[in-house]
mmCIF file of C-alpha atoms in Angstrom:
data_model
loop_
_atom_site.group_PDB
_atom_site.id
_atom_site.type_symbol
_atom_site.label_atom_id
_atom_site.label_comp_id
_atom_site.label_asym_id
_atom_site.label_seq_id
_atom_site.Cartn_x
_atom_site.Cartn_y
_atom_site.Cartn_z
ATOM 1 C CA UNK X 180 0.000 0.000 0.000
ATOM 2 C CA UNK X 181 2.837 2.177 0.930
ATOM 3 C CA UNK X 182 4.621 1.905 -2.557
ATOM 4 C CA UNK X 183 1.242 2.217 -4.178
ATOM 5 C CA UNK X 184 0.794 5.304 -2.258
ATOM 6 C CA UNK X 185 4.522 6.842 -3.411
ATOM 7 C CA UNK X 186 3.561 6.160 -6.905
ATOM 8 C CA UNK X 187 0.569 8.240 -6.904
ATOM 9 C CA UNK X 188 2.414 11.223 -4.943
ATOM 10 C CA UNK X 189 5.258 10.925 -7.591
ATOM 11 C CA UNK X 190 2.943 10.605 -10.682
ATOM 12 C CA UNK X 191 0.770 14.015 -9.659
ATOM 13 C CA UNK X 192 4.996 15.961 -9.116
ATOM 14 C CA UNK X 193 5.724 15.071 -12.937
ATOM 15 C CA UNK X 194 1.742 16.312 -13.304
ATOM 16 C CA UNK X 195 2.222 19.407 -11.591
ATOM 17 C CA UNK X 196 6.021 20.330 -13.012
ATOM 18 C CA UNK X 197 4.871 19.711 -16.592
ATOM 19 C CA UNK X 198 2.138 21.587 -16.041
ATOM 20 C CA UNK X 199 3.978 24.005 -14.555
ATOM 21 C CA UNK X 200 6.949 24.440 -17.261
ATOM 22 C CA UNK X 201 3.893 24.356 -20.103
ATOM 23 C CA UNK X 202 3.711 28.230 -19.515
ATOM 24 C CA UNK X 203 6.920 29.299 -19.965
ATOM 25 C CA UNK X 204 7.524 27.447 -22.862
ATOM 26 C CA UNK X 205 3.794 28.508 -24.589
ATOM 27 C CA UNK X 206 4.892 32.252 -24.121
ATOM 28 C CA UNK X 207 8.229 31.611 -26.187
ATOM 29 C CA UNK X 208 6.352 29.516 -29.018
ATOM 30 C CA UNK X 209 3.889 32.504 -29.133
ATOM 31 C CA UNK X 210 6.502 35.120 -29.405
ATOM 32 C CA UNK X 211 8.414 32.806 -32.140
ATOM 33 C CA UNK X 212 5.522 32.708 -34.696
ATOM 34 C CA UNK X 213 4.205 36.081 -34.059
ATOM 35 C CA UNK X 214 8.003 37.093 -34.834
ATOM 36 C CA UNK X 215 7.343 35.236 -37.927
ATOM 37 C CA UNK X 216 4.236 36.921 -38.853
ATOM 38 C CA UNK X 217 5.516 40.487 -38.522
ATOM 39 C CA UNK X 218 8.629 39.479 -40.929
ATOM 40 C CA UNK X 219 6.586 37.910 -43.446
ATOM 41 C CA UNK X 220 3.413 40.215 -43.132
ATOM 42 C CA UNK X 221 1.628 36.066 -43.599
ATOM 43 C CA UNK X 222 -2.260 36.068 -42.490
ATOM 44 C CA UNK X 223 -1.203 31.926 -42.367
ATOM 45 C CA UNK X 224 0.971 32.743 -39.856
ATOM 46 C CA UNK X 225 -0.821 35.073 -38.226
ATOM 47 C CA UNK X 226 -3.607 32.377 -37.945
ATOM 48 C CA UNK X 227 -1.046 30.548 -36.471
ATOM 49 C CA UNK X 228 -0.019 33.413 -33.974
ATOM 50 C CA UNK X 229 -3.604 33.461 -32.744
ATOM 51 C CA UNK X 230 -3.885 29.370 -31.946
ATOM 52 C CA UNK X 231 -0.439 29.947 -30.295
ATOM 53 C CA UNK X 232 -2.342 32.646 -28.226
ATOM 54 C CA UNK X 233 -4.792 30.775 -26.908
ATOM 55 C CA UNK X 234 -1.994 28.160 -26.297
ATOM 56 C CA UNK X 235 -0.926 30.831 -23.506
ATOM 57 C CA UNK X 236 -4.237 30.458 -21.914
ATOM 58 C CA UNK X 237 -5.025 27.090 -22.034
ATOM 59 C CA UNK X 238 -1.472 26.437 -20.615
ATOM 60 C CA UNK X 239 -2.372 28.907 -17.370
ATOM 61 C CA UNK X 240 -5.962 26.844 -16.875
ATOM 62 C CA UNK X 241 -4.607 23.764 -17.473
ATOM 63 C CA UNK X 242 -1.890 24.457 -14.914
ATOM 64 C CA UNK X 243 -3.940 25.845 -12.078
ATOM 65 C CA UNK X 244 -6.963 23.198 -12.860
ATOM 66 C CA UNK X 245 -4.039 20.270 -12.444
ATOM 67 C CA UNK X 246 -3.244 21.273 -8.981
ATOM 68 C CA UNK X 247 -6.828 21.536 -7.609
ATOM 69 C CA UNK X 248 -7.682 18.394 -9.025
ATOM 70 C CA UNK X 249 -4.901 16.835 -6.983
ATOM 71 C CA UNK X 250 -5.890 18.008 -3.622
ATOM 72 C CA UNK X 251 -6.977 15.203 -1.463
ATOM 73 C CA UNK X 252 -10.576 14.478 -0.559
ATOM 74 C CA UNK X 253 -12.279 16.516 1.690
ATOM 75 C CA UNK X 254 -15.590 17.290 3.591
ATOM 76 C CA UNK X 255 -17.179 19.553 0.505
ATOM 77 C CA UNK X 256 -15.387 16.731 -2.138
ATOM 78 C CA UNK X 257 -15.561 13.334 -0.675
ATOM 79 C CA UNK X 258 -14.881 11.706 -3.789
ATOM 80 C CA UNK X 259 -11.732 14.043 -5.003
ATOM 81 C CA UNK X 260 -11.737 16.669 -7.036
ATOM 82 C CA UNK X 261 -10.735 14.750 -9.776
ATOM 83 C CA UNK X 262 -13.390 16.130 -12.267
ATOM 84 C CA UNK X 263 -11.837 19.364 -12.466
ATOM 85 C CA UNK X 264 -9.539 18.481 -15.144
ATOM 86 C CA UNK X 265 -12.423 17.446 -17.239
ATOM 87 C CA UNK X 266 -13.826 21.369 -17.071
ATOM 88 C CA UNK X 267 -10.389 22.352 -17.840
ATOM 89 C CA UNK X 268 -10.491 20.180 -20.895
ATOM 90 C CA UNK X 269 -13.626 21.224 -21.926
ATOM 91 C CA UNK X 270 -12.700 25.041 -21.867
ATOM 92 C CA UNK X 271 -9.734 24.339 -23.589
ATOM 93 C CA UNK X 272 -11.368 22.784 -26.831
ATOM 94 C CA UNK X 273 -13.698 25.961 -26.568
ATOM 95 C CA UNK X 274 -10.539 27.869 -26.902
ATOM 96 C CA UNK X 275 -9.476 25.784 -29.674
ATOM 97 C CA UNK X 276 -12.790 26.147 -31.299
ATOM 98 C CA UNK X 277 -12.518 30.348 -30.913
ATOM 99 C CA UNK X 278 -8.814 30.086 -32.126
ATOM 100 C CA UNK X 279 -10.662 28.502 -35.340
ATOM 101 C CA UNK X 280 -13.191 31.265 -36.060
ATOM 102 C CA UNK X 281 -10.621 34.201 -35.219
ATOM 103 C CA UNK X 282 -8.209 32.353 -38.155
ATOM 104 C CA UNK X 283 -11.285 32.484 -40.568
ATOM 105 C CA UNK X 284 -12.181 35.829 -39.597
ATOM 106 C CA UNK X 285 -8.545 36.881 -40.359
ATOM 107 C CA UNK X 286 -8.468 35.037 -43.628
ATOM 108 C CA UNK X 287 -11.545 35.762 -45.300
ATOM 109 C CA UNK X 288 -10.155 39.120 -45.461
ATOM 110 C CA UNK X 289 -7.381 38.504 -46.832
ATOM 111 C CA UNK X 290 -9.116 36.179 -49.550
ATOM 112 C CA UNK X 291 -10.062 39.629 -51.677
ATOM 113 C CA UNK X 292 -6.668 41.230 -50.863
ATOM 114 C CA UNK X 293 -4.111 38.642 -51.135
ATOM 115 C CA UNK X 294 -0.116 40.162 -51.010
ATOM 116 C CA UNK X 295 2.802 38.107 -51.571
ATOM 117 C CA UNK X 296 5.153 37.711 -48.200
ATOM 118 C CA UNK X 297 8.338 40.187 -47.131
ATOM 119 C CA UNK X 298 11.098 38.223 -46.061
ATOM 120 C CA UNK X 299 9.656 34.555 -46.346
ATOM 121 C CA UNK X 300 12.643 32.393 -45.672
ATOM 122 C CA UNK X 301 13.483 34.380 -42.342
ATOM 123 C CA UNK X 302 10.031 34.098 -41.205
ATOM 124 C CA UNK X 303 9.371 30.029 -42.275
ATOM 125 C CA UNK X 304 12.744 29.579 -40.477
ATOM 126 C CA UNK X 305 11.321 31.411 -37.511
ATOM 127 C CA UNK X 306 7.702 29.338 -37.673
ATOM 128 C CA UNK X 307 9.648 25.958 -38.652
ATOM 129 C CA UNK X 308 11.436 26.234 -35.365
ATOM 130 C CA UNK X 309 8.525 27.198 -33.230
ATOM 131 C CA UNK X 310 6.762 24.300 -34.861
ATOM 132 C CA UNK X 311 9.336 21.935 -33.836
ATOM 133 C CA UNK X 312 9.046 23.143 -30.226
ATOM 134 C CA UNK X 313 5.552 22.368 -29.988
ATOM 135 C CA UNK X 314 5.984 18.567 -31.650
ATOM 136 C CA UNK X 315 8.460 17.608 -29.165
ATOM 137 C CA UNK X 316 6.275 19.398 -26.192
ATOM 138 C CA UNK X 317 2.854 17.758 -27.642
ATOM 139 C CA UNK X 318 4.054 14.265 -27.463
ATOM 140 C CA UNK X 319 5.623 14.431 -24.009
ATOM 141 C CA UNK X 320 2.430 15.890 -22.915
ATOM 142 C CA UNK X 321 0.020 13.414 -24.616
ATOM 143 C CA UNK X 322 2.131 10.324 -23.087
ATOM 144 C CA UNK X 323 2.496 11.992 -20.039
ATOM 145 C CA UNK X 324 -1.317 12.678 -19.734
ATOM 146 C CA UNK X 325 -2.177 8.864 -20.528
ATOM 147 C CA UNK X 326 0.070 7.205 -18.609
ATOM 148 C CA UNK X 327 -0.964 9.310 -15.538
ATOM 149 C CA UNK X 328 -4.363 9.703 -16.281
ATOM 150 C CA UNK X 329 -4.774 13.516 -16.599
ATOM 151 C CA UNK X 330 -7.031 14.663 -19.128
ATOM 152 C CA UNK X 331 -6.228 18.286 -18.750
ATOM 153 C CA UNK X 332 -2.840 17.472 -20.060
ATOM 154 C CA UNK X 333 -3.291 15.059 -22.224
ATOM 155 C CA UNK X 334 -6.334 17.683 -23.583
ATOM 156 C CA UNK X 335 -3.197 20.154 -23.747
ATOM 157 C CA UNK X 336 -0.578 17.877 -25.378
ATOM 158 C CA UNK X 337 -3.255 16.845 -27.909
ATOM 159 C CA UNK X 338 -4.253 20.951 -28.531
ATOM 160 C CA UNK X 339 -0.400 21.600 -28.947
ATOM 161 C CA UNK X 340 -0.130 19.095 -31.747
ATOM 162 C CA UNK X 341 -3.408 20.033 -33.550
ATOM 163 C CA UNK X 342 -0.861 23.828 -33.815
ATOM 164 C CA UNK X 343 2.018 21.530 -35.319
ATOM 165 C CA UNK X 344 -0.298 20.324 -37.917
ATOM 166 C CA UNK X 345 -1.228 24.004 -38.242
ATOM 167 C CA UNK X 346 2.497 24.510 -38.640
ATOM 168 C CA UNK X 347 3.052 22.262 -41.117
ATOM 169 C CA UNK X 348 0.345 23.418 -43.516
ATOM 170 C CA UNK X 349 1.446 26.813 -42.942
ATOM 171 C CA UNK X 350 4.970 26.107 -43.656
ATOM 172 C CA UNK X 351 4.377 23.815 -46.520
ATOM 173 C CA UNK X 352 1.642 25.979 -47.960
ATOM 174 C CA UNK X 353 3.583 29.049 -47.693
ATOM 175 C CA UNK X 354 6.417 27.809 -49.954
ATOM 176 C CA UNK X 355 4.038 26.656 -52.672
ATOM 177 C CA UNK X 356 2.704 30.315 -52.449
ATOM 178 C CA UNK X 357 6.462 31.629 -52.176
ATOM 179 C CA UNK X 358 7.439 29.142 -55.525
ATOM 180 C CA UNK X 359 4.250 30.100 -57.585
ATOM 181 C CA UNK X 360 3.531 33.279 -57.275
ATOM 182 C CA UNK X 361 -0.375 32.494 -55.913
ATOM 183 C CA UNK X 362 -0.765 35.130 -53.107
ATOM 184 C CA UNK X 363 -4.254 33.553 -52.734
ATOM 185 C CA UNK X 364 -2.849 30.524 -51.181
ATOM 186 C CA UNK X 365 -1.784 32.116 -48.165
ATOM 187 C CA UNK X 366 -5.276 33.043 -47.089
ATOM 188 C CA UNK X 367 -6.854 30.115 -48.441
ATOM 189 C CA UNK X 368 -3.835 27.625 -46.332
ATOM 190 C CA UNK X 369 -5.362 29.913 -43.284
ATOM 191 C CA UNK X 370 -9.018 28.764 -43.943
ATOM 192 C CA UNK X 371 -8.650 24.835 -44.578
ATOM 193 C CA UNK X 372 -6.079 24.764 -41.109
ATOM 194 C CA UNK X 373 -9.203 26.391 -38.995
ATOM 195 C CA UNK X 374 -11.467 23.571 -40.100
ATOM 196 C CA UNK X 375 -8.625 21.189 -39.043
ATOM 197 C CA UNK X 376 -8.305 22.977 -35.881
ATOM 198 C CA UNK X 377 -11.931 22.797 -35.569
ATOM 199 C CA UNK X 378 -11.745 18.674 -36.120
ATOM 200 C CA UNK X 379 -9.689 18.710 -33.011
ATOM 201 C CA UNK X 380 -11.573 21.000 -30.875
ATOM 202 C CA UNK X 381 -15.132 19.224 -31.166
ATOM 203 C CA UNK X 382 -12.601 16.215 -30.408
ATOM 204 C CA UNK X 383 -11.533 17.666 -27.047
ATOM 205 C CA UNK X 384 -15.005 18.657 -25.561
ATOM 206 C CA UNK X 385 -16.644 15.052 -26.747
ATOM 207 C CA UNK X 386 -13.405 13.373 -25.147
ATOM 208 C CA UNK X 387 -14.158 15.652 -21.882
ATOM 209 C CA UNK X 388 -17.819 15.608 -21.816
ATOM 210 C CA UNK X 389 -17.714 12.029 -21.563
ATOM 211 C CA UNK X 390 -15.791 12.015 -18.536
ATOM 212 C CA UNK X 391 -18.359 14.519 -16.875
ATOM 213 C CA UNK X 392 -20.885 12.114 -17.316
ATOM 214 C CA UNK X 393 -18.798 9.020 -15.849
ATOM 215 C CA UNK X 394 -17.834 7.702 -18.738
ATOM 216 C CA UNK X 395 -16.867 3.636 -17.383
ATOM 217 C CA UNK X 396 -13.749 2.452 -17.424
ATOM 218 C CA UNK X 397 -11.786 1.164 -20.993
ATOM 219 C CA UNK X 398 -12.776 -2.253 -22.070
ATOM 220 C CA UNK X 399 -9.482 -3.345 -21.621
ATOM 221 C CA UNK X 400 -9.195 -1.679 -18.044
ATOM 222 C CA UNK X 401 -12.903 -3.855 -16.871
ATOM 223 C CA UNK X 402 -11.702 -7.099 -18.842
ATOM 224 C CA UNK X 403 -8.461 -6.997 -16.622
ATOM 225 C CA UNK X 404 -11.044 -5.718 -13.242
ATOM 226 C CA UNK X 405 -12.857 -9.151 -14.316
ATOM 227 C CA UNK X 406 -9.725 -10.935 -14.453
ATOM 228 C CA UNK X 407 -8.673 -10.022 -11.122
ATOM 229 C CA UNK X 408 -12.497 -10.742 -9.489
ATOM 230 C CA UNK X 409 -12.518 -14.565 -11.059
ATOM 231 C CA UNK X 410 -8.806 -15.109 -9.804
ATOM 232 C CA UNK X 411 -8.945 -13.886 -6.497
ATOM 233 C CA UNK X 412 -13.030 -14.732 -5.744
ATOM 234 C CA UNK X 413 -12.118 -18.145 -3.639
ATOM 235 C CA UNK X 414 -14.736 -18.487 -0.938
ATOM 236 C CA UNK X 415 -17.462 -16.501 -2.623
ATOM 237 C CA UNK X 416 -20.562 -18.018 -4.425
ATOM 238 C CA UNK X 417 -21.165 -15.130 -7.139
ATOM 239 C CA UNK X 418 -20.257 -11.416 -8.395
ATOM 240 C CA UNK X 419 -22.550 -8.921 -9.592
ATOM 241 C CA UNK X 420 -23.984 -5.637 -10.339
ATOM 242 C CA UNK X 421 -20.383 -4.410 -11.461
ATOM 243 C CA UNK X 422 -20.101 -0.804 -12.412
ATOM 244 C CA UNK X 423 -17.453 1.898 -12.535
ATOM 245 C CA UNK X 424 -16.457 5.208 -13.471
ATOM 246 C CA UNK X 425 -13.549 7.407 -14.295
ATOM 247 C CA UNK X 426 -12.835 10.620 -13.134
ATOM 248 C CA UNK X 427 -9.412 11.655 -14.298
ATOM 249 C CA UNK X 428 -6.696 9.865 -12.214
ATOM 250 C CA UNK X 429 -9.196 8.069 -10.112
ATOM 251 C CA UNK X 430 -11.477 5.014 -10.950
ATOM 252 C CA UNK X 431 -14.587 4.128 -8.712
ATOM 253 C CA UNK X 432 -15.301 0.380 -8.938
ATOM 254 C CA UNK X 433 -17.981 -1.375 -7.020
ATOM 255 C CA UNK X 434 -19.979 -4.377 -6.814
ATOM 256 C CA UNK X 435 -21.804 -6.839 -4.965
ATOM 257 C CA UNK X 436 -19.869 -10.198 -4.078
ATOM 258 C CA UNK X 437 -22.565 -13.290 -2.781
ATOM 259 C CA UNK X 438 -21.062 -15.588 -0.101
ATOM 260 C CA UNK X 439 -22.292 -18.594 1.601
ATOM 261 C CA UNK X 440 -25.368 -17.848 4.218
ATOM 262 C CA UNK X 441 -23.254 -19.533 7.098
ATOM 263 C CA UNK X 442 -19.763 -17.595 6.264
ATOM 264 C CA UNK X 443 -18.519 -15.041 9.212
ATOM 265 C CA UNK X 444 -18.402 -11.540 8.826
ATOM 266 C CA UNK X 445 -14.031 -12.163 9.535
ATOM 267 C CA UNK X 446 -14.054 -14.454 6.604
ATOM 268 C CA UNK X 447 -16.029 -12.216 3.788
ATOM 269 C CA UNK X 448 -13.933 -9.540 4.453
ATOM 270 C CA UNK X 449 -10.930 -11.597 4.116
ATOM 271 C CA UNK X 450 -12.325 -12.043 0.621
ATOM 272 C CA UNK X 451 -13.007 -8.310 0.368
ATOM 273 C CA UNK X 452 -9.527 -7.168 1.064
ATOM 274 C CA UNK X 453 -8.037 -10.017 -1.126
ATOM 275 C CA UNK X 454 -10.207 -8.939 -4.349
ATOM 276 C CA UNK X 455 -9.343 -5.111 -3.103
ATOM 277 C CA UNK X 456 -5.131 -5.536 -3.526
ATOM 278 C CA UNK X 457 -5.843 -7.176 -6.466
ATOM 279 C CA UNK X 458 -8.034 -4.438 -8.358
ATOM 280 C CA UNK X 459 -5.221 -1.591 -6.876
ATOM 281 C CA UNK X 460 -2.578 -3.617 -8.188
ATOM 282 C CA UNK X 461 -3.976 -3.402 -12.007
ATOM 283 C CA UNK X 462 -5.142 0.262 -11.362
ATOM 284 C CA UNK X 463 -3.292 2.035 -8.924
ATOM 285 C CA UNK X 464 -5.666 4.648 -7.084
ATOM 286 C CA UNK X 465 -8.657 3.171 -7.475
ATOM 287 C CA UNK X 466 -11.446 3.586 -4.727
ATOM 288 C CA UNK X 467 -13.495 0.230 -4.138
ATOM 289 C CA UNK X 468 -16.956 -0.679 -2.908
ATOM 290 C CA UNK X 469 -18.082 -4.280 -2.000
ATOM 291 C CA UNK X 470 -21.411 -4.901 -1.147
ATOM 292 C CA UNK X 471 -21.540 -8.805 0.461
ATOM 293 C CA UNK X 472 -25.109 -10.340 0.239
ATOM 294 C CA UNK X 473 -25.798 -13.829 1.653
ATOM 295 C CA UNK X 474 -26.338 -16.540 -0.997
ATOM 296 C CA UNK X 475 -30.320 -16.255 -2.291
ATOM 297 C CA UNK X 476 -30.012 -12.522 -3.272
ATOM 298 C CA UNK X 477 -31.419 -12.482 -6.752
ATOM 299 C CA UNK X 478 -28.182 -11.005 -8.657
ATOM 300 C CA UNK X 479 -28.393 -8.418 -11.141
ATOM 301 C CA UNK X 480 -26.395 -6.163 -12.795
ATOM 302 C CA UNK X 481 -23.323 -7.226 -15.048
ATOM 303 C CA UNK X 482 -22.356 -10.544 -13.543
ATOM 304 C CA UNK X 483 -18.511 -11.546 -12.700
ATOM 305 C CA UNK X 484 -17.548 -15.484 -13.133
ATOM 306 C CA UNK X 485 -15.911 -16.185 -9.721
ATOM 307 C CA UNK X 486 -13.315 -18.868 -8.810
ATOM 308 C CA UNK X 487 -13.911 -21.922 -8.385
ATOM 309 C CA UNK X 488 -18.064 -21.733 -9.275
ATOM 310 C CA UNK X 489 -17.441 -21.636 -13.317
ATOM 311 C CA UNK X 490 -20.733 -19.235 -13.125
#
């Protein structure tokens, strides 16, 4: 219990400094590409200054969101305050969503006044290297926020890389434009990257408002909760009415667990704890409620195959 315990404590540190360092580093990507846009006079890359904007912002809510969402339980939050990271997803795909419509608002403009770029190979160099920035920063974040379970940052990693794809349009788009001679494309490049960015906004809030509403756990997180019920079941006659929920780093399992009429109170819990270390040792954090009914309850519910009954 007591390593399980350290690995949750060190897991919400790499959270919080990621988190943390996320600011910082949004504010310098920002400044990069709107360095680029006022070299190159590019509405493509100012599109790309304004998602790098609300970058800034999401970055501040995610970090601030992360750290209430670790506090520990209390008297007003029994359960955690787990959920919080959800809201902060959910706000940031908004964002992502606004950063969208400001980019077609900027472009459409341009469409009927299209102007080649000033000083386009300083300026893609400029928006290149931002865009690399953000690549390696989105995919630490997006690993990070699985393997911990955070979907504010994983929300963040996957916002950050939905800009590199903006990037990358941009940059490839821009050249084409550069090569050609088509001023047109630079505006036009600005319009098909919001609808992209818009794609991974409606994304976000989907991904989020699913955990508001307790989404259950992954299939392959229950199959493994089954695993663990039939394996370490001995004693009991039955398992059922199994349900669960996520809410960010935490997962709420419960169920009922039928035991022989005549079976002491000592020896169902011994079965309890048993089937308790066994769930925390597949997911680490998880909160557990077993409900033990005498053999004749009628079961209900999804129903668990226990060991030793082969039902």
């Amino acid at each position: 219990m007591r390593i399980r315990t350290t690995m949750v404590a060190r897991d919400t540190n790499i959270v919080e400094r990621l988190a943390f360092w996320g600011i910082p580093l949004s504010l310098a990507v920002m400044g990069l590409k709107m360095l680029a846009w006022w070299v190159t006079g590019s509405v493509a890359l100012l599109s790309d200054g304004l998602e790098s904007l609300v970058n800034v912002a999401a970055a501040f809510i995610a970090y601030f969101v992360i750290r209430y969402a670790q506090r520990p339980a209390d008297h007003d939050h029994q359960f955690g305050h787990h959920k919080a990271e959800y809201i902060s997803a959910v706000i940031e795909g908004v964002l992502i969503v606004v950063a969208a419509l400001l980019i077609i608002q900027e472009a459409w403009g341009a469409l009927f006044e299209p102007k080649l770029l000033d000083a386009p190979v300083p300026g893609l160099a400029i928006n290149g290297l931002a865009g690399i920035i953000n690549g390696v920063w989105a995919t630490i974040l997006i690993r990070t926020g699985k393997a911990h379970r955070s979907p504010a940052m994983e929300a963040d990693g996957r916002h950050i890389m939905s800009d590199v794809v903006t990037s990358a349009g941009v940059f490839v788009g821009l050249i084409l434009a550069v090569l050609t001679g088509y001023a047109i494309l630079d505006p036009l490049l600005a319009i098909l990257v919001a609808f992209n960015i818009l794609w991974q906004g409606y994304k976000v809030i989907s991904h989020s408002l699913g955990g508001l509403m307790d989404r259950a756990l992954e299939p392959d997180e229950e199959a493994a909760v089954r695993e663990a019920i039939t394996a370490c079941s001995g004693g009991a006659l039955g398992v059922h009415d199994l349900k669960s929920r996520r809410a960010g780093a935490a997962a709420f399992i419960d169920f009922h667990l039928v035991v022989p009429a005549g079976m002491s109170v000592n020896e169902a819990h011994g079965i309890c704890d048993r089937l308790e270390d066994a769930i925390k040792e597949i997911i680490p954090g998880a909160t557990l409620a077993i409900h033990v009914e005498p053999e004749g309850e009628r079961a209900h519910g999804q129903k668990v195959e226990v060991e030793g009954t082969g039902k």
